[in-house]
């Protein structure tokens, strides 16, 4: 077992096995079995490229052998930053087949974040694309490697720089089938860690979420069942495949595991997406608030035949009843709200729920053994219908972050319930999210840690104090607004702040989208910054700007 992983207590291990949630086989074994049974079944379509289960299994096996030869082994952490596509799945499977642990970074992450993932996971390797939209990931990788002694190898999908390895080059060399058989023959412990996800982040730096084969296979299979996925499912993977939602909730792994196939669009606009829905007869899309808004306002939508669609999901941030209803009407398919977290718990509306739940609720847990409670400020249980903090224990919810005992003491209750950080009302098993306890900004599903961004802003020499808060936005729901106090005689423009933050090599989605300079912060009698007042101020100023 990986050191630093927090296991479930024995009693729960027994329960989850006995009830059949933990089936006892590894994540790659799920796809090995599919490849053996249906080698010629189409798995992923990416532009003009198509790959069957057999082809993907073969390539990932060959790559696994090459990686093992180059020293990668069980429990090695590998920061994984690939864009959506066939190669994503081949590389992901290759790593998990040798028991190495992909740490799922996202394409927008930049040097500062990648360095943190490498350092905190003690990664020995990095998987990156070559260049996307003028950004050269290979140069970033070299800069990270120069400062991170653990990072021995960089693997590039595409052309590699000197000292790096191209995945295509590796795959051009055939491998000895015996060598692969030997490698695949080494049984993986299904109770061991298969991958690490990044937390939505309330702390200055994202925490690592270690998920096991047993729990993650259950996560994607069970959520796929709740989404009605089957062998006829054609799943459109439009959001990042490295994110828990599109990875395994149910995501592309859930669609493939139940026998369906996956389509990867080159872009997320209405024309592209619905052109592909028509062409590939897509049945399911995992969307998020900004995409729904974009699509519903796109006249292109009416030009395409979308009759193949059976379900459109929304995850990341709650979708309003109005938009749920419009989506259902425009696309003539069912709507499904997915309220989940990379730490585990997934809630989904059921496809046959009554309309009031489909249109207004946050769904119910996907497993009967998800123990959910709503707690007051003193950790006492609240009755149904009263808003409090949602906490959860269950067969696919972690018992602790990787290697983070101090954080775990706060993020979990003494009896092992994970604190979701959301303010929620419960009605039986159905949940309705109301707000949030933790300090973060939910930018259309993308979680931004205010703490993290404040630390970056504070580095500016003109800045004395800062508070980053959520401001309401029609498309994203929330965006970040930075309130700043300045050192005497200093000035700071919005453009200067943005340029300064970009110089710190962080993901663009974290940048504040408004700057307000204050003489001093509104504070409580105890001297605490009144963030609620700042949020109201931000909303008032946005509204005032709109009028002029
Ligand atoms: O926001 C999330 O992190 C999220 C949303 C929907 C998630 O992790 C998931 C489904 O699995």
PDB file of C-alpha atoms in Angstrom, residues 268-272 274 292-304 326 330:
ATOM      1  CA  UNK A 268     -16.649  23.459 -27.379  1.00  0.00           C
ATOM      2  CA  UNK A 269     -18.743  25.892 -29.475  1.00  0.00           C
ATOM      3  CA  UNK A 270     -22.295  25.041 -30.523  1.00  0.00           C
ATOM      4  CA  UNK A 271     -21.465  24.523 -34.187  1.00  0.00           C
ATOM      5  CA  UNK A 272     -18.692  22.020 -33.433  1.00  0.00           C
ATOM      6  CA  UNK A 274     -23.850  19.836 -32.286  1.00  0.00           C
ATOM      7  CA  UNK A 292     -25.067  25.415 -21.413  1.00  0.00           C
ATOM      8  CA  UNK A 293     -25.358  29.219 -21.593  1.00  0.00           C
ATOM      9  CA  UNK A 294     -23.177  29.320 -24.701  1.00  0.00           C
ATOM     10  CA  UNK A 295     -25.131  26.599 -26.497  1.00  0.00           C
ATOM     11  CA  UNK A 296     -28.586  27.881 -25.605  1.00  0.00           C
ATOM     12  CA  UNK A 297     -27.681  31.265 -27.050  1.00  0.00           C
ATOM     13  CA  UNK A 298     -26.239  29.826 -30.238  1.00  0.00           C
ATOM     14  CA  UNK A 299     -28.550  29.939 -33.286  1.00  0.00           C
ATOM     15  CA  UNK A 300     -26.441  27.123 -34.807  1.00  0.00           C
ATOM     16  CA  UNK A 301     -28.186  24.743 -32.431  1.00  0.00           C
ATOM     17  CA  UNK A 302     -31.360  24.669 -34.520  1.00  0.00           C
ATOM     18  CA  UNK A 303     -29.517  23.677 -37.677  1.00  0.00           C
ATOM     19  CA  UNK A 304     -28.509  20.249 -36.424  1.00  0.00           C
ATOM     20  CA  UNK A 326     -34.833  25.335 -21.587  1.00  0.00           C
ATOM     21  CA  UNK A 330     -34.395  22.718 -26.954  1.00  0.00           C
TER      22      UNK A 330
END
